[in-house]
Coordinates of C-alpha atoms in Angstrom, one line a residue:
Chain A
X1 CA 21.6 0.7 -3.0
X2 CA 19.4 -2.3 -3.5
X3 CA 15.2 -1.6 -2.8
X4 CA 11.9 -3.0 -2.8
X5 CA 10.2 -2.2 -6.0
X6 CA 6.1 -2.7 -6.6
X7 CA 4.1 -2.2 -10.0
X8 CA 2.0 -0.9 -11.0
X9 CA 2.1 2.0 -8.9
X10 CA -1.5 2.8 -9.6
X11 CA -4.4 0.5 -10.2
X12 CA -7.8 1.6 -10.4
X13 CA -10.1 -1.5 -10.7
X14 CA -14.5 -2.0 -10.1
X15 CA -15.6 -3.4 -6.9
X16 CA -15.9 -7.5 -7.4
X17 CA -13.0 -7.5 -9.5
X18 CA -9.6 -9.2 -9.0
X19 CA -6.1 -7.5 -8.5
X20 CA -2.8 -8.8 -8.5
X21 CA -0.5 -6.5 -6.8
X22 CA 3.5 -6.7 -7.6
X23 CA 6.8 -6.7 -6.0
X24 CA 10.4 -7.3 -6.1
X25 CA 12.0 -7.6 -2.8
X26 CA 15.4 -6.8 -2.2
X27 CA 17.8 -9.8 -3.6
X28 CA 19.1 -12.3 -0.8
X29 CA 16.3 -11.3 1.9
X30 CA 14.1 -14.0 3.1
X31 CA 11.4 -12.6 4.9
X32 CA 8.4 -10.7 3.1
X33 CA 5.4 -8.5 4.1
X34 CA 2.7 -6.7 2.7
X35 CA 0.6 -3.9 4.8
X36 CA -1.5 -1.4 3.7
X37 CA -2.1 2.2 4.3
X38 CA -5.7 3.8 4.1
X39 CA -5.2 7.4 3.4
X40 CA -4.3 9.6 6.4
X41 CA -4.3 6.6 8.6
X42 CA -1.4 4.0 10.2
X43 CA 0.6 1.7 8.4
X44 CA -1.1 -2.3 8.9
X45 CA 0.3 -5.2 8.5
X46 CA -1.7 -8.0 6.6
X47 CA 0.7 -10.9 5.8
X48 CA 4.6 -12.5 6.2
X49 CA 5.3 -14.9 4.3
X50 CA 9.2 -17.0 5.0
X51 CA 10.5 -19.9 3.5
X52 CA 7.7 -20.1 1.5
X53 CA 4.4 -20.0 3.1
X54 CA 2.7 -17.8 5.0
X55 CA 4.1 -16.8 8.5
X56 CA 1.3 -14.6 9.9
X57 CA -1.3 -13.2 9.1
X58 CA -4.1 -10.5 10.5
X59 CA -7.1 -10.4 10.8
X60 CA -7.6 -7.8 7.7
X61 CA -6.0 -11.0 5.4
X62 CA -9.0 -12.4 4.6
X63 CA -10.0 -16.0 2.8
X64 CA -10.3 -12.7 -0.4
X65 CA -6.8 -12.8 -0.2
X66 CA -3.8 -14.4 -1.2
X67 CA 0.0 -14.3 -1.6
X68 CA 2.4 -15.9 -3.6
X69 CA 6.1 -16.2 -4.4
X70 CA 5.8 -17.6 -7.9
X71 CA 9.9 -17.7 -8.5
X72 CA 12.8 -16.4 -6.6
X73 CA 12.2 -12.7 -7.1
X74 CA 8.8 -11.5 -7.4
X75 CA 6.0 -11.8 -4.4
X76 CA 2.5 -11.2 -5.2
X77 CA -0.8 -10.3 -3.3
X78 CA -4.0 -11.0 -5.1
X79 CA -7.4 -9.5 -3.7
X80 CA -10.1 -12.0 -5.6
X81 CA -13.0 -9.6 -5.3
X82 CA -12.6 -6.4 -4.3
X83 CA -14.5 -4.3 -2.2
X84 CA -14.5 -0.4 -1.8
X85 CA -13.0 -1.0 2.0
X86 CA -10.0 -2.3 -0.1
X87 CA -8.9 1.3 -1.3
X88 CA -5.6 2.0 0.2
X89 CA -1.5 2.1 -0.5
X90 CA -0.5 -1.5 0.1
X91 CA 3.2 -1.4 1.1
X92 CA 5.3 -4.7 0.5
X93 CA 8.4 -5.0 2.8
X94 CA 11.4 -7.3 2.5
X95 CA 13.8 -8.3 5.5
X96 CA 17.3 -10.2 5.7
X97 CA 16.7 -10.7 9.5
X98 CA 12.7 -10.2 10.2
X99 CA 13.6 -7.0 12.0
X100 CA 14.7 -5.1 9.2
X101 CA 12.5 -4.4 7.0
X102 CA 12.6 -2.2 4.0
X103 CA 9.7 -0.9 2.2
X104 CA 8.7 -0.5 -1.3
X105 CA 7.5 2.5 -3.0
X106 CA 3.4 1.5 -2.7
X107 CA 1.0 0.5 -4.9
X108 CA -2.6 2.7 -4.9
X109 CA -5.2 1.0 -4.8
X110 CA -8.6 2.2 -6.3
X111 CA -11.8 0.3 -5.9
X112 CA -14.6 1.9 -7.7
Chain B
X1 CA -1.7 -4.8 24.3
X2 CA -0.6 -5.0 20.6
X3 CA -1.4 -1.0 20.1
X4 CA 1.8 1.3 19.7
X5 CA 0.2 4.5 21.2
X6 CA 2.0 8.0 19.9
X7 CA 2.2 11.8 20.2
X8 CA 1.9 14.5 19.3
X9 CA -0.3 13.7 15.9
X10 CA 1.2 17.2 14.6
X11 CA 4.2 19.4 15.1
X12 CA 5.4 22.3 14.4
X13 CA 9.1 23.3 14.7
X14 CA 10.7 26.1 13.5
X15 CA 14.2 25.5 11.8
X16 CA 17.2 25.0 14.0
X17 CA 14.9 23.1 16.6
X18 CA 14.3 19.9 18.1
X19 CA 11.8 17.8 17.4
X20 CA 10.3 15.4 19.9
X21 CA 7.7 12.4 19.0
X22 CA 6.8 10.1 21.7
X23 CA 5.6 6.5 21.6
X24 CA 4.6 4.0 24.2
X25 CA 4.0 0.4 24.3
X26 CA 2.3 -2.4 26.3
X27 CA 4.0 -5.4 25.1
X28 CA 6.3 -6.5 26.7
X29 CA 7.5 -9.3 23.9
X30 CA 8.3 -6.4 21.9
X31 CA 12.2 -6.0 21.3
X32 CA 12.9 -3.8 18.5
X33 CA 11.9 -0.2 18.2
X34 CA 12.2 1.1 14.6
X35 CA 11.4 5.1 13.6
X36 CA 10.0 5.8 9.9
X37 CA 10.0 8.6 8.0
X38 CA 7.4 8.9 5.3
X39 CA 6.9 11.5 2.6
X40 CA 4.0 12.2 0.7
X41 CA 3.5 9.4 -1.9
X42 CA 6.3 7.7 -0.7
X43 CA 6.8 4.0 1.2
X44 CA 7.9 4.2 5.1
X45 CA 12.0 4.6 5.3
X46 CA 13.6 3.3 8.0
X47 CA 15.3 5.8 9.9
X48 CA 16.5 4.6 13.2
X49 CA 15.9 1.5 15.4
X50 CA 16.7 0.5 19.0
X51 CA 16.7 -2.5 21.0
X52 CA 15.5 -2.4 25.2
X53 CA 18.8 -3.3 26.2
X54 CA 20.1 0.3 25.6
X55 CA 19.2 4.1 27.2
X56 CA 20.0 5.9 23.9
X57 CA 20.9 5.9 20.3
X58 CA 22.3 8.2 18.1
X59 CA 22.5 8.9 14.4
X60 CA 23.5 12.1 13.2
X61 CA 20.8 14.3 14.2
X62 CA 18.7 11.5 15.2
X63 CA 18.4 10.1 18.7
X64 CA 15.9 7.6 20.0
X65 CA 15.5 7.3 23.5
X66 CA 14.5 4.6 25.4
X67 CA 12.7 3.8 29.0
X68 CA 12.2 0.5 29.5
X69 CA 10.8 0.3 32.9
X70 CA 8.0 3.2 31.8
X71 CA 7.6 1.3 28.1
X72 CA 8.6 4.5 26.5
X73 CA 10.4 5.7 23.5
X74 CA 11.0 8.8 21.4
X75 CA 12.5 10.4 18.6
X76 CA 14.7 13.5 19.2
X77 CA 15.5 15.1 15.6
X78 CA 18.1 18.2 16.8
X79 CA 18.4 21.2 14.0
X80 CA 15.3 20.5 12.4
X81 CA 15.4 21.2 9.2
X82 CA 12.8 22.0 6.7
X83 CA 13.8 19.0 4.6
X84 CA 12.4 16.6 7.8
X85 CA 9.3 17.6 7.3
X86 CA 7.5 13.9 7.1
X87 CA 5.1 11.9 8.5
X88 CA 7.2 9.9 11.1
X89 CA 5.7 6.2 12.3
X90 CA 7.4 4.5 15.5
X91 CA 6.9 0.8 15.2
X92 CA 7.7 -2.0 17.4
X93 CA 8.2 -5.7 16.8
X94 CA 8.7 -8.8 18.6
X95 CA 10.5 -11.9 18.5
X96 CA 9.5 -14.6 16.4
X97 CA 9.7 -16.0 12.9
X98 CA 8.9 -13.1 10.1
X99 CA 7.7 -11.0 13.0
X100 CA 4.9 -8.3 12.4
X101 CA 5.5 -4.3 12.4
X102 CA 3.1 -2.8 14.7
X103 CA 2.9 1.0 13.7
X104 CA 1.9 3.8 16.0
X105 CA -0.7 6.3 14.1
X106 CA 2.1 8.8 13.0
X107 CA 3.0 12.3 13.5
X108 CA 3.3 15.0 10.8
X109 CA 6.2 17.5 11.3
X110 CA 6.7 20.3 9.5
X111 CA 9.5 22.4 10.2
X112 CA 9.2 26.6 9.0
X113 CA 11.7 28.5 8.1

């Protein structure tokens, strides 16, 4: 059964640093998300991205922020400098039909 | 008007029970009703979804009901088994291009032998 994958599934990284966080949507969808999960607390989305640019964003998805579909499989989100706030499982989602969506596995986020 | 409010934040069931998780809503522009199940560690997994313009749906020991006049929803999981026991999310989403997930806060089951 096809899935979302995300590396790394850890990153630890200093405060003020950049991060590039990974994923592979599922093949043939066209609609892509990323939201984030501090611990304990409700998933939130940040960012949808179709046809290639950005559909919505929140208010969370900052100018610190950015998202890219640099080929036709892989969709990145980079954090330019990071803050400790920025700690959390981000969660990248994929869609055929925008209502869909299908989550990836996580990637933790460590800010130091 | 965009919050997904939901209850209990914590169950307990014993096996061979039912499992009840509410959820309410303000939008109105909202349209789909998805349920997710999350495990420790793990990424939300879609479990069941619903649209206003039916009561009830069913999948296997799943059922989502729906009350559209009260802007109401929940989760019925019948014979509870230890193996449900997740963090489960109702979401809701509305209609538009690459439309938003808007997550209730989540209720941990755990199911007892």
């Amino acid at each position: 059964e096809p899935e979302v994958t995300q590396t790394p599934s850890h990153q630890v990284t200093q405060m003020g640093q950049e991060v590039i966080l990974r994923c592979v949507p599922i093949s043939n969808h066209l609609y892509f998300y990323w939201y984030r999960q501090i611990l304990g607390q409700k998933v939130e989305f940040l960012v949808s991205f179709y046809n290639n640019e950005i559909s919505e964003k929140s208010e969370i998805f900052d100018d610190q922020f950015s998202v890219e579909r640099p080929d036709g499989s892989n969709f990145t989100l980079k954090i330019r400098s990071t803050k400790l706030e920025d700690s959390a499982m981000y969660f990248c989602a994929s869609s055929w039909d925008s209502d869909t969506q299908y989550f990836g596995p996580g990637t933790r986020l460590t800010v130091l | 008007q965009q919050q997904v409010k939901q209850s209990p934040q914590s169950l307990i069931v014993q096996k061979g029970g039912i499992s009840i998780i509410n959820c309410a809503y303000e939008n109105t522009a909202f349209d789909y009703f998805p349920w997710y199940q999350q495990f420790p560690g793990k990424g939300p997994a879609l479990l069941i979804a619903i649209r206003p313009d039916v009561s009830e749906k069913k999948e296997g020991r799943f059922t989502i009901s729906f009350n559209k006049s009260a802007k109401q929803f929940s989760l019925h999981i019948m014979d509870s088994q230890p193996g449900d026991s997740a963090t489960y999310f109702c979401a809701a989403i509305g209609t538009g291009t690459a439309s938003k997930l808007t997550f209730g806060t989540g209720t941990r089951l755990q199911v007892t032998l």
